[in-house]
PDB file of C-alpha atoms in Angstrom:
ATOM      1  CA  MET A   1    -163.037 148.790 -29.013  1.00  0.00           C
ATOM      2  CA  GLY A   2    -164.833 146.378 -26.715  1.00  0.00           C
ATOM      3  CA  LEU A   3    -165.427 142.682 -26.802  1.00  0.00           C
ATOM      4  CA  PHE A   4    -168.799 141.232 -27.699  1.00  0.00           C
ATOM      5  CA  GLY A   5    -169.685 140.977 -24.019  1.00  0.00           C
ATOM      6  CA  SER A   6    -172.292 138.307 -23.363  1.00  0.00           C
ATOM      7  CA  LYS A   7    -172.424 137.442 -27.072  1.00  0.00           C
ATOM      8  CA  GLY A   8    -168.749 136.493 -27.228  1.00  0.00           C
ATOM      9  CA  GLU A   9    -167.506 132.983 -26.600  1.00  0.00           C
ATOM     10  CA  THR A  10    -163.976 131.790 -25.932  1.00  0.00           C
ATOM     11  CA  VAL A  11    -162.318 128.629 -27.218  1.00  0.00           C
ATOM     12  CA  THR A  12    -158.782 127.272 -26.898  1.00  0.00           C
ATOM     13  CA  ILE A  13    -157.375 125.420 -29.913  1.00  0.00           C
ATOM     14  CA  ASP A  14    -154.181 123.351 -29.857  1.00  0.00           C
ATOM     15  CA  VAL A  15    -151.749 124.434 -32.579  1.00  0.00           C
ATOM     16  CA  ARG A  16    -148.764 122.329 -33.606  1.00  0.00           C
ATOM     17  CA  GLY A  17    -145.791 123.639 -35.556  1.00  0.00           C
ATOM     18  CA  MET A  18    -145.289 126.991 -33.829  1.00  0.00           C
ATOM     19  CA  SER A  19    -141.775 127.602 -32.545  1.00  0.00           C
ATOM     20  CA  CYS A  20    -141.116 131.337 -32.470  1.00  0.00           C
ATOM     21  CA  ASN A  21    -142.624 134.798 -32.167  1.00  0.00           C
ATOM     22  CA  HIS A  22    -143.076 134.975 -35.949  1.00  0.00           C
ATOM     23  CA  CYS A  23    -145.251 131.823 -35.752  1.00  0.00           C
ATOM     24  CA  LYS A  24    -147.261 133.414 -32.943  1.00  0.00           C
ATOM     25  CA  MET A  25    -147.861 136.569 -34.982  1.00  0.00           C
ATOM     26  CA  THR A  26    -148.797 134.586 -38.114  1.00  0.00           C
ATOM     27  CA  VAL A  27    -151.441 132.516 -36.308  1.00  0.00           C
ATOM     28  CA  GLU A  28    -152.872 135.525 -34.458  1.00  0.00           C
ATOM     29  CA  LYS A  29    -153.031 137.543 -37.696  1.00  0.00           C
ATOM     30  CA  ALA A  30    -154.780 134.715 -39.578  1.00  0.00           C
ATOM     31  CA  LEU A  31    -157.417 134.344 -36.866  1.00  0.00           C
ATOM     32  CA  ASN A  32    -157.934 138.070 -36.268  1.00  0.00           C
ATOM     33  CA  ALA A  33    -158.612 138.464 -40.014  1.00  0.00           C
ATOM     34  CA  LEU A  34    -161.736 136.283 -39.703  1.00  0.00           C
ATOM     35  CA  ASP A  35    -165.055 138.094 -39.449  1.00  0.00           C
ATOM     36  CA  GLY A  36    -166.406 137.392 -35.982  1.00  0.00           C
ATOM     37  CA  VAL A  37    -163.068 136.948 -34.195  1.00  0.00           C
ATOM     38  CA  SER A  38    -162.515 139.741 -31.690  1.00  0.00           C
ATOM     39  CA  LYS A  39    -159.258 138.486 -30.147  1.00  0.00           C
ATOM     40  CA  ALA A  40    -156.744 135.698 -30.725  1.00  0.00           C
ATOM     41  CA  THR A  41    -153.886 135.140 -28.271  1.00  0.00           C
ATOM     42  CA  VAL A  42    -151.218 132.471 -28.817  1.00  0.00           C
ATOM     43  CA  ASP A  43    -149.425 130.813 -25.901  1.00  0.00           C
ATOM     44  CA  LEU A  44    -146.226 129.350 -27.391  1.00  0.00           C
ATOM     45  CA  GLY A  45    -145.398 127.496 -24.171  1.00  0.00           C
ATOM     46  CA  LYS A  46    -148.721 125.649 -24.188  1.00  0.00           C
ATOM     47  CA  ALA A  47    -148.821 125.394 -28.005  1.00  0.00           C
ATOM     48  CA  ASN A  48    -152.345 126.770 -28.254  1.00  0.00           C
ATOM     49  CA  VAL A  49    -154.363 129.824 -29.134  1.00  0.00           C
ATOM     50  CA  THR A  50    -157.267 131.284 -27.157  1.00  0.00           C
ATOM     51  CA  VAL A  51    -159.875 132.936 -29.343  1.00  0.00           C
ATOM     52  CA  THR A  52    -162.771 135.194 -28.372  1.00  0.00           C
ATOM     53  CA  TYR A  53    -165.383 135.137 -31.100  1.00  0.00           C
ATOM     54  CA  ASP A  54    -169.010 135.544 -32.122  1.00  0.00           C
ATOM     55  CA  PRO A  55    -170.366 132.036 -32.873  1.00  0.00           C
ATOM     56  CA  LYS A  56    -173.030 133.560 -35.145  1.00  0.00           C
ATOM     57  CA  LYS A  57    -170.308 134.786 -37.507  1.00  0.00           C
ATOM     58  CA  VAL A  58    -167.480 132.240 -37.322  1.00  0.00           C
ATOM     59  CA  THR A  59    -167.115 128.560 -36.398  1.00  0.00           C
ATOM     60  CA  ILE A  60    -164.316 126.631 -34.738  1.00  0.00           C
ATOM     61  CA  ASP A  61    -163.833 124.793 -38.041  1.00  0.00           C
ATOM     62  CA  ASP A  62    -163.332 128.169 -39.762  1.00  0.00           C
ATOM     63  CA  MET A  63    -160.656 128.994 -37.205  1.00  0.00           C
ATOM     64  CA  LYS A  64    -158.914 125.640 -37.635  1.00  0.00           C
ATOM     65  CA  LYS A  65    -158.936 126.118 -41.418  1.00  0.00           C
ATOM     66  CA  ALA A  66    -157.315 129.553 -41.018  1.00  0.00           C
ATOM     67  CA  ILE A  67    -154.598 128.008 -38.828  1.00  0.00           C
ATOM     68  CA  ILE A  68    -153.982 125.209 -41.350  1.00  0.00           C
ATOM     69  CA  ASP A  69    -153.978 127.690 -44.256  1.00  0.00           C
ATOM     70  CA  ALA A  70    -151.323 129.690 -42.357  1.00  0.00           C
ATOM     71  CA  GLY A  71    -149.103 126.576 -42.366  1.00  0.00           C
ATOM     72  CA  TYR A  72    -149.724 125.053 -38.927  1.00  0.00           C
ATOM     73  CA  GLU A  73    -151.611 122.048 -37.573  1.00  0.00           C
ATOM     74  CA  ALA A  74    -154.810 122.526 -35.592  1.00  0.00           C
TER      75      ALA A  74
END
């Protein structure tokens, strides 16, 4: 299972409301469920998530909506 290589882009999105490992898993799961997201990694200490994605399939707004729908602020 590889990344998209040159087609993949990476973005970091600030996420407010995460406080524990369960929060981390919830946000990562919500983002990884989106078509076009190949990897989502939360950094609780920095209160953000770094996402590798295919911009032809998913937008940053889609990602923010998934975070909000999961119960957090993006």
